[in-house]
N, CA and C atoms as an extended XYZ file, in Angstrom:
318
Properties=species:S:1:pos:R:3:atomname:S:1:resname:S:1:resid:I:1 pbc="F F F"
N        -6.494        4.301       13.234 N   UNK     1
C        -6.018        3.472       12.444 CA  UNK     1
C        -5.380        4.378       11.830 C   UNK     1
N        -5.926        5.384       10.948 N   UNK     2
C        -5.715        6.879       10.326 CA  UNK     2
C        -4.160        7.173       11.069 C   UNK     2
N        -3.969        6.601       12.552 N   UNK     3
C        -2.731        7.431       13.020 CA  UNK     3
C        -1.260        6.752       12.349 C   UNK     3
N        -1.848        4.902       12.567 N   UNK     4
C        -0.978        4.302       11.975 CA  UNK     4
C        -0.184        4.167       11.081 C   UNK     4
N        -1.033        4.586        9.646 N   UNK     5
C        -1.002        4.750        8.710 CA  UNK     5
C        -0.056        6.199        8.186 C   UNK     5
N        -0.313        7.579        9.118 N   UNK     6
C         0.581        8.630        9.415 CA  UNK     6
C         1.440        8.242        9.649 C   UNK     6
N         1.489        7.559       10.745 N   UNK     7
C         3.283        6.750       10.965 CA  UNK     7
C         4.225        6.059        9.958 C   UNK     7
N         3.543        5.655        9.937 N   UNK     8
C         4.133        4.420        9.067 CA  UNK     8
C         4.669        6.160        7.498 C   UNK     8
N         3.492        6.064        7.428 N   UNK     9
C         3.820        7.605        5.998 CA  UNK     9
C         4.993        7.659        6.095 C   UNK     9
N         4.917        8.324        7.689 N   UNK    10
C         5.681        9.722        7.639 CA  UNK    10
C         7.746        9.086        7.795 C   UNK    10
N         7.291        7.030        8.082 N   UNK    11
C         8.402        6.063        8.732 CA  UNK    11
C         9.464        6.387        7.006 C   UNK    11
N         8.878        6.231        5.780 N   UNK    12
C         8.382        5.732        4.492 CA  UNK    12
C         9.170        6.929        3.892 C   UNK    12
N         8.993        7.620        4.438 N   UNK    13
C         9.419        9.612        3.445 CA  UNK    13
C        10.473        9.398        4.554 C   UNK    13
N        11.041        9.439        5.298 N   UNK    14
C        12.829        8.933        5.772 CA  UNK    14
C        13.385        8.161        5.564 C   UNK    14
N        13.072        7.284        4.778 N   UNK    15
C        13.924        6.303        4.295 CA  UNK    15
C        13.642        5.970        3.244 C   UNK    15
N        13.942        7.488        2.442 N   UNK    16
C        14.109        8.009        0.931 CA  UNK    16
C        15.859        8.274        1.275 C   UNK    16
N        16.127        8.758        2.082 N   UNK    17
C        16.929        8.930        2.491 CA  UNK    17
C        18.435        7.903        3.414 C   UNK    17
N        18.132        7.463        3.758 N   UNK    18
C        18.020        5.914        4.146 CA  UNK    18
C        19.285        5.463        2.990 C   UNK    18
N        19.728        4.786        3.844 N   UNK    19
C        21.305        3.768        3.785 CA  UNK    19
C        20.995        2.582        3.123 C   UNK    19
N        20.615        1.679        2.097 N   UNK    20
C        20.693        0.997        1.562 CA  UNK    20
C        20.816       -0.714        1.832 C   UNK    20
N        22.134       -0.676        2.146 N   UNK    21
C        23.025       -1.435        2.620 CA  UNK    21
C        21.860       -1.967        4.440 C   UNK    21
N        21.254       -0.734        4.980 N   UNK    22
C        20.808       -0.951        6.310 CA  UNK    22
C        18.925       -1.162        6.880 C   UNK    22
N        18.852       -0.600        5.194 N   UNK    23
C        17.449       -0.299        4.908 CA  UNK    23
C        16.606       -1.282        4.044 C   UNK    23
N        15.733       -1.833        4.484 N   UNK    24
C        15.033       -2.758        3.247 CA  UNK    24
C        14.108       -1.793        2.410 C   UNK    24
N        13.223       -0.541        3.057 N   UNK    25
C        12.490        0.068        2.218 CA  UNK    25
C        13.352        1.332        1.371 C   UNK    25
N        14.643        1.035        2.006 N   UNK    26
C        15.876        2.262        1.228 CA  UNK    26
C        16.463        1.342        0.371 C   UNK    26
N        16.222        0.229       -0.011 N   UNK    27
C        16.522       -0.418       -0.647 CA  UNK    27
C        15.649       -0.867       -2.339 C   UNK    27
N        13.966       -0.705       -1.461 N   UNK    28
C        13.359       -1.268       -2.501 CA  UNK    28
C        12.866       -0.231       -3.322 C   UNK    28
N        13.323        1.741       -2.263 N   UNK    29
C        13.637        2.733       -3.251 CA  UNK    29
C        14.676        2.852       -4.415 C   UNK    29
N        15.434        2.280       -3.695 N   UNK    30
C        16.937        1.824       -5.167 CA  UNK    30
C        16.855        1.300       -5.968 C   UNK    30
N        15.555        0.348       -5.827 N   UNK    31
C        15.855       -0.389       -7.049 CA  UNK    31
C        14.698       -0.541       -7.926 C   UNK    31
N        13.437        0.362       -7.878 N   UNK    32
C        12.967        1.709       -8.958 CA  UNK    32
C        11.396        0.952       -8.353 C   UNK    32
N        10.386        2.069       -9.003 N   UNK    33
C         9.261        1.797       -9.256 CA  UNK    33
C         8.203       -0.163       -9.696 C   UNK    33
N         9.770       -0.144      -10.709 N   UNK    34
C         8.749       -1.218      -11.169 CA  UNK    34
C         9.407       -2.476      -10.022 C   UNK    34
N        10.544       -2.802       -9.290 N   UNK    35
C        10.491       -4.003       -8.469 CA  UNK    35
C        10.001       -3.220       -7.670 C   UNK    35
N         9.350       -2.089       -6.934 N   UNK    36
C         8.368       -1.837       -6.162 CA  UNK    36
C         7.107       -2.231       -6.216 C   UNK    36
N         6.824       -2.533       -7.616 N   UNK    37
C         5.770       -3.312       -8.351 CA  UNK    37
C         5.666       -4.538       -7.881 C   UNK    37
N         6.656       -5.039       -8.158 N   UNK    38
C         6.470       -6.253       -8.737 CA  UNK    38
C         6.601       -7.275       -7.395 C   UNK    38
N         7.030       -6.451       -5.788 N   UNK    39
C         6.366       -6.526       -4.871 CA  UNK    39
C         5.075       -6.602       -4.493 C   UNK    39
N         4.777       -5.173       -4.844 N   UNK    40
C         2.550       -5.380       -4.829 CA  UNK    40
C         2.054       -6.759       -4.949 C   UNK    40
N         2.426       -7.190       -6.778 N   UNK    41
C         2.650       -7.572       -7.203 CA  UNK    41
C         2.000       -8.864       -6.301 C   UNK    41
N         3.285       -9.246       -6.116 N   UNK    42
C         3.919      -10.521       -4.639 CA  UNK    42
C         2.733      -10.958       -3.950 C   UNK    42
N         2.516      -10.078       -3.288 N   UNK    43
C         2.038       -9.372       -1.983 CA  UNK    43
C         0.925       -9.847       -2.063 C   UNK    43
N        -0.375       -9.187       -3.740 N   UNK    44
C        -1.848       -8.964       -4.198 CA  UNK    44
C        -1.763      -10.767       -3.889 C   UNK    44
N        -1.176      -11.560       -4.649 N   UNK    45
C        -1.505      -13.021       -5.692 CA  UNK    45
C        -1.391      -13.452       -3.628 C   UNK    45
N        -0.795      -13.625       -2.640 N   UNK    46
C         0.116      -13.804       -1.619 CA  UNK    46
C        -1.258      -13.697       -0.578 C   UNK    46
N        -1.636      -12.635       -1.491 N   UNK    47
C        -3.042      -12.181       -0.434 CA  UNK    47
C        -3.584      -12.913       -0.208 C   UNK    47
N        -4.659      -13.298       -2.277 N   UNK    48
C        -5.549      -14.203       -2.294 CA  UNK    48
C        -5.272      -15.469       -2.296 C   UNK    48
N        -4.504      -16.117       -2.278 N   UNK    49
C        -3.887      -17.835       -1.777 CA  UNK    49
C        -4.130      -17.620       -0.538 C   UNK    49
N        -4.122      -17.127        0.189 N   UNK    50
C        -4.217      -16.755        1.498 CA  UNK    50
C        -5.959      -17.333        1.655 C   UNK    50
N        -6.431      -15.462        2.073 N   UNK    51
C        -7.996      -16.121        1.401 CA  UNK    51
C        -8.599      -17.016        0.916 C   UNK    51
N        -8.025      -18.041       -0.303 N   UNK    52
C        -8.502      -18.590       -0.286 CA  UNK    52
C        -8.385      -20.450        1.198 C   UNK    52
N        -7.049      -19.405        0.900 N   UNK    53
C        -7.692      -21.163        1.738 CA  UNK    53
C        -8.080      -20.644        3.417 C   UNK    53
N        -8.078      -19.424        4.021 N   UNK    54
C        -9.536      -19.790        4.557 CA  UNK    54
C        -8.568      -19.390        6.281 C   UNK    54
N        -7.526      -19.171        6.568 N   UNK    55
C        -6.969      -19.574        7.632 CA  UNK    55
C        -7.438      -17.679        8.006 C   UNK    55
N        -7.260      -17.251        9.174 N   UNK    56
C        -7.473      -16.151        9.541 CA  UNK    56
C        -6.418      -15.471        9.456 C   UNK    56
N        -5.585      -15.682       10.542 N   UNK    57
C        -4.315      -14.654       10.634 CA  UNK    57
C        -2.905      -15.226        9.330 C   UNK    57
N        -2.665      -16.277        8.635 N   UNK    58
C        -2.563      -16.336        7.109 CA  UNK    58
C        -2.693      -14.785        6.348 C   UNK    58
N        -4.535      -14.713        6.158 N   UNK    59
C        -5.258      -13.352        5.599 CA  UNK    59
C        -4.283      -11.788        6.309 C   UNK    59
N        -4.825      -11.972        7.989 N   UNK    60
C        -4.272      -10.795        8.102 CA  UNK    60
C        -3.057      -10.929        7.709 C   UNK    60
N        -2.003      -11.510        7.988 N   UNK    61
C        -0.382      -11.094        7.502 CA  UNK    61
C         0.012      -10.960        6.589 C   UNK    61
N        -0.589      -11.257        5.331 N   UNK    62
C        -0.897      -11.041        3.571 CA  UNK    62
C        -1.251      -10.442        3.575 C   UNK    62
N        -2.347       -9.878        4.413 N   UNK    63
C        -2.965       -8.806        3.483 CA  UNK    63
C        -1.992       -7.018        4.834 C   UNK    63
N        -1.012       -7.859        5.672 N   UNK    64
C        -0.469       -6.207        6.199 CA  UNK    64
C         1.366       -5.881        5.277 C   UNK    64
N         1.158       -7.301        5.039 N   UNK    65
C         2.310       -7.361        3.680 CA  UNK    65
C         1.908       -6.240        2.461 C   UNK    65
N         0.440       -6.539        1.679 N   UNK    66
C        -0.178       -6.372        1.370 CA  UNK    66
C         0.042       -4.545        1.149 C   UNK    66
N        -0.436       -3.913        2.564 N   UNK    67
C        -0.832       -2.634        2.784 CA  UNK    67
C         1.233       -1.760        2.695 C   UNK    67
N         1.361       -2.363        3.500 N   UNK    68
C         2.793       -1.852        2.874 CA  UNK    68
C         3.575       -1.433        2.497 C   UNK    68
N         3.424       -2.717        1.282 N   UNK    69
C         4.048       -2.906        0.245 CA  UNK    69
C         3.253       -1.130       -0.691 C   UNK    69
N         2.393       -1.513       -0.496 N   UNK    70
C         1.631       -0.961       -1.318 CA  UNK    70
C         1.669        0.307       -0.941 C   UNK    70
N         1.609        1.064        0.833 N   UNK    71
C         2.541        1.555        1.342 CA  UNK    71
C         3.760        2.699        0.765 C   UNK    71
N         4.410        2.069        0.139 N   UNK    72
C         6.009        1.789       -0.298 CA  UNK    72
C         5.990        2.331       -1.806 C   UNK    72
N         4.683        1.736       -2.910 N   UNK    73
C         4.359        2.353       -3.760 CA  UNK    73
C         4.152        4.226       -3.376 C   UNK    73
N         2.986        4.515       -2.782 N   UNK    74
C         2.630        5.614       -2.515 CA  UNK    74
C         3.774        6.141       -2.482 C   UNK    74
N         4.063        6.807       -1.549 N   UNK    75
C         5.432        6.987       -1.266 CA  UNK    75
C         6.510        7.905       -2.548 C   UNK    75
N         6.858        6.440       -3.298 N   UNK    76
C         7.708        6.514       -3.728 CA  UNK    76
C         6.824        7.409       -5.013 C   UNK    76
N         5.927        7.434       -5.091 N   UNK    77
C         4.745        8.343       -5.861 CA  UNK    77
C         5.189        9.847       -6.135 C   UNK    77
N         5.167       10.105       -4.834 N   UNK    78
C         4.900       10.803       -4.258 CA  UNK    78
C         3.370       11.755       -3.454 C   UNK    78
N         3.068       10.696       -3.196 N   UNK    79
C         2.186       10.538       -2.225 CA  UNK    79
C         1.848       10.327       -0.935 C   UNK    79
N         0.721        9.950       -0.392 N   UNK    80
C         0.725        9.435        1.287 CA  UNK    80
C        -0.641        8.889        1.557 C   UNK    80
N        -0.721        7.960        2.408 N   UNK    81
C        -1.958        7.402        2.719 CA  UNK    81
C        -3.223        8.619        2.991 C   UNK    81
N        -2.969        9.607        3.567 N   UNK    82
C        -3.749       10.410        3.818 CA  UNK    82
C        -4.483       10.751        2.233 C   UNK    82
N        -3.524       10.827        1.735 N   UNK    83
C        -4.541       11.229        0.576 CA  UNK    83
C        -5.546        9.226        0.207 C   UNK    83
N        -4.508        8.936       -0.168 N   UNK    84
C        -6.192        7.738       -0.613 CA  UNK    84
C        -7.090        7.869        0.386 C   UNK    84
N        -6.771        7.984        1.907 N   UNK    85
C        -7.940        7.706        2.782 CA  UNK    85
C        -8.974        9.195        2.594 C   UNK    85
N        -8.488       10.311        2.122 N   UNK    86
C        -9.453       10.921        1.242 CA  UNK    86
C       -10.187       10.582        0.181 C   UNK    86
N        -9.769       10.123       -0.259 N   UNK    87
C       -10.262        9.494       -1.514 CA  UNK    87
C       -11.721        9.178       -1.255 C   UNK    87
N       -11.293        7.278       -0.116 N   UNK    88
C       -12.391        6.773        0.550 CA  UNK    88
C       -13.491        7.483        1.124 C   UNK    88
N       -13.233        8.503        1.388 N   UNK    89
C       -13.997        9.185        2.483 CA  UNK    89
C       -15.039       10.292        1.349 C   UNK    89
N       -14.443       10.323       -0.091 N   UNK    90
C       -15.464       11.163       -1.151 CA  UNK    90
C       -15.553       10.382       -1.705 C   UNK    90
N       -15.700        8.846       -1.135 N   UNK    91
C       -16.732        7.644       -1.821 CA  UNK    91
C       -18.033        7.403       -0.624 C   UNK    91
N       -17.422        7.349        0.594 N   UNK    92
C       -18.368        7.286        1.206 CA  UNK    92
C       -19.761        7.235        1.305 C   UNK    92
N       -20.596        6.611        1.648 N   UNK    93
C       -22.269        6.471        1.034 CA  UNK    93
C       -21.912        6.235       -0.946 C   UNK    93
N       -21.446        6.407       -1.763 N   UNK    94
C       -21.739        6.473       -3.395 CA  UNK    94
C       -21.970        4.759       -3.130 C   UNK    94
N       -22.803        4.958       -4.147 N   UNK    95
C       -23.092        3.904       -4.969 CA  UNK    95
C       -21.904        3.099       -5.712 C   UNK    95
N       -20.708        1.596       -5.505 N   UNK    96
C       -19.384        1.060       -6.396 CA  UNK    96
C       -20.435        1.610       -7.870 C   UNK    96
N       -21.146        2.008       -8.172 N   UNK    97
C       -21.907        1.877       -9.323 CA  UNK    97
C       -21.587        3.156       -9.271 C   UNK    97
N       -23.016        3.773       -8.933 N   UNK    98
C       -22.432        5.234       -9.270 CA  UNK    98
C       -20.986        6.008       -9.619 C   UNK    98
N       -20.311        6.214       -8.248 N   UNK    99
C       -18.890        6.167       -8.464 CA  UNK    99
C       -18.241        5.842       -9.283 C   UNK    99
N       -18.486        4.219       -9.729 N   UNK   100
C       -17.877        4.314      -11.444 CA  UNK   100
C       -18.404        5.553      -11.934 C   UNK   100
N       -19.181        5.513      -12.410 N   UNK   101
C       -19.988        6.088      -13.437 CA  UNK   101
C       -19.426        7.538      -13.307 C   UNK   101
N       -19.355        8.101      -12.459 N   UNK   102
C       -18.561        9.675      -11.813 CA  UNK   102
C       -17.388        9.496      -12.512 C   UNK   102
N       -16.154        8.718      -12.723 N   UNK   103
C       -14.658        8.959      -12.633 CA  UNK   103
C       -15.501        9.403      -14.015 C   UNK   103
N       -13.919        9.826      -14.771 N   UNK   104
C       -13.140       10.485      -16.051 CA  UNK   104
C       -12.763        9.855      -16.463 C   UNK   104
N       -13.561        9.723      -17.836 N   UNK   105
C       -13.299        8.584      -19.250 CA  UNK   105
C       -11.525        8.899      -19.308 C   UNK   105
N       -10.633        8.132      -19.127 N   UNK   106
C        -9.634        8.496      -19.718 CA  UNK   106
C        -9.123        7.253      -20.647 C   UNK   106
């Protein structure tokens, strides 16, 4: 799974220099972070609706869209999927309550 995320992260990085007329991702980048965040929000809402509906195929489809657009957001911000995976690995074995309490208060 990590390989898929890494390959997709590399592809999204390459799309930064692609022609927006020929690449959906390049078009998102050209529109800016606000447009990307709007897509993330839309996909999150569609994922919630799919989960409430209980159709497994629809849940998978919408979650894939959500993850994809979240990866686009990360790439736009100069981050890689491995950055998020490293954070998840750091949290492994911690209780959610303890992990949240350990975060800096900003």
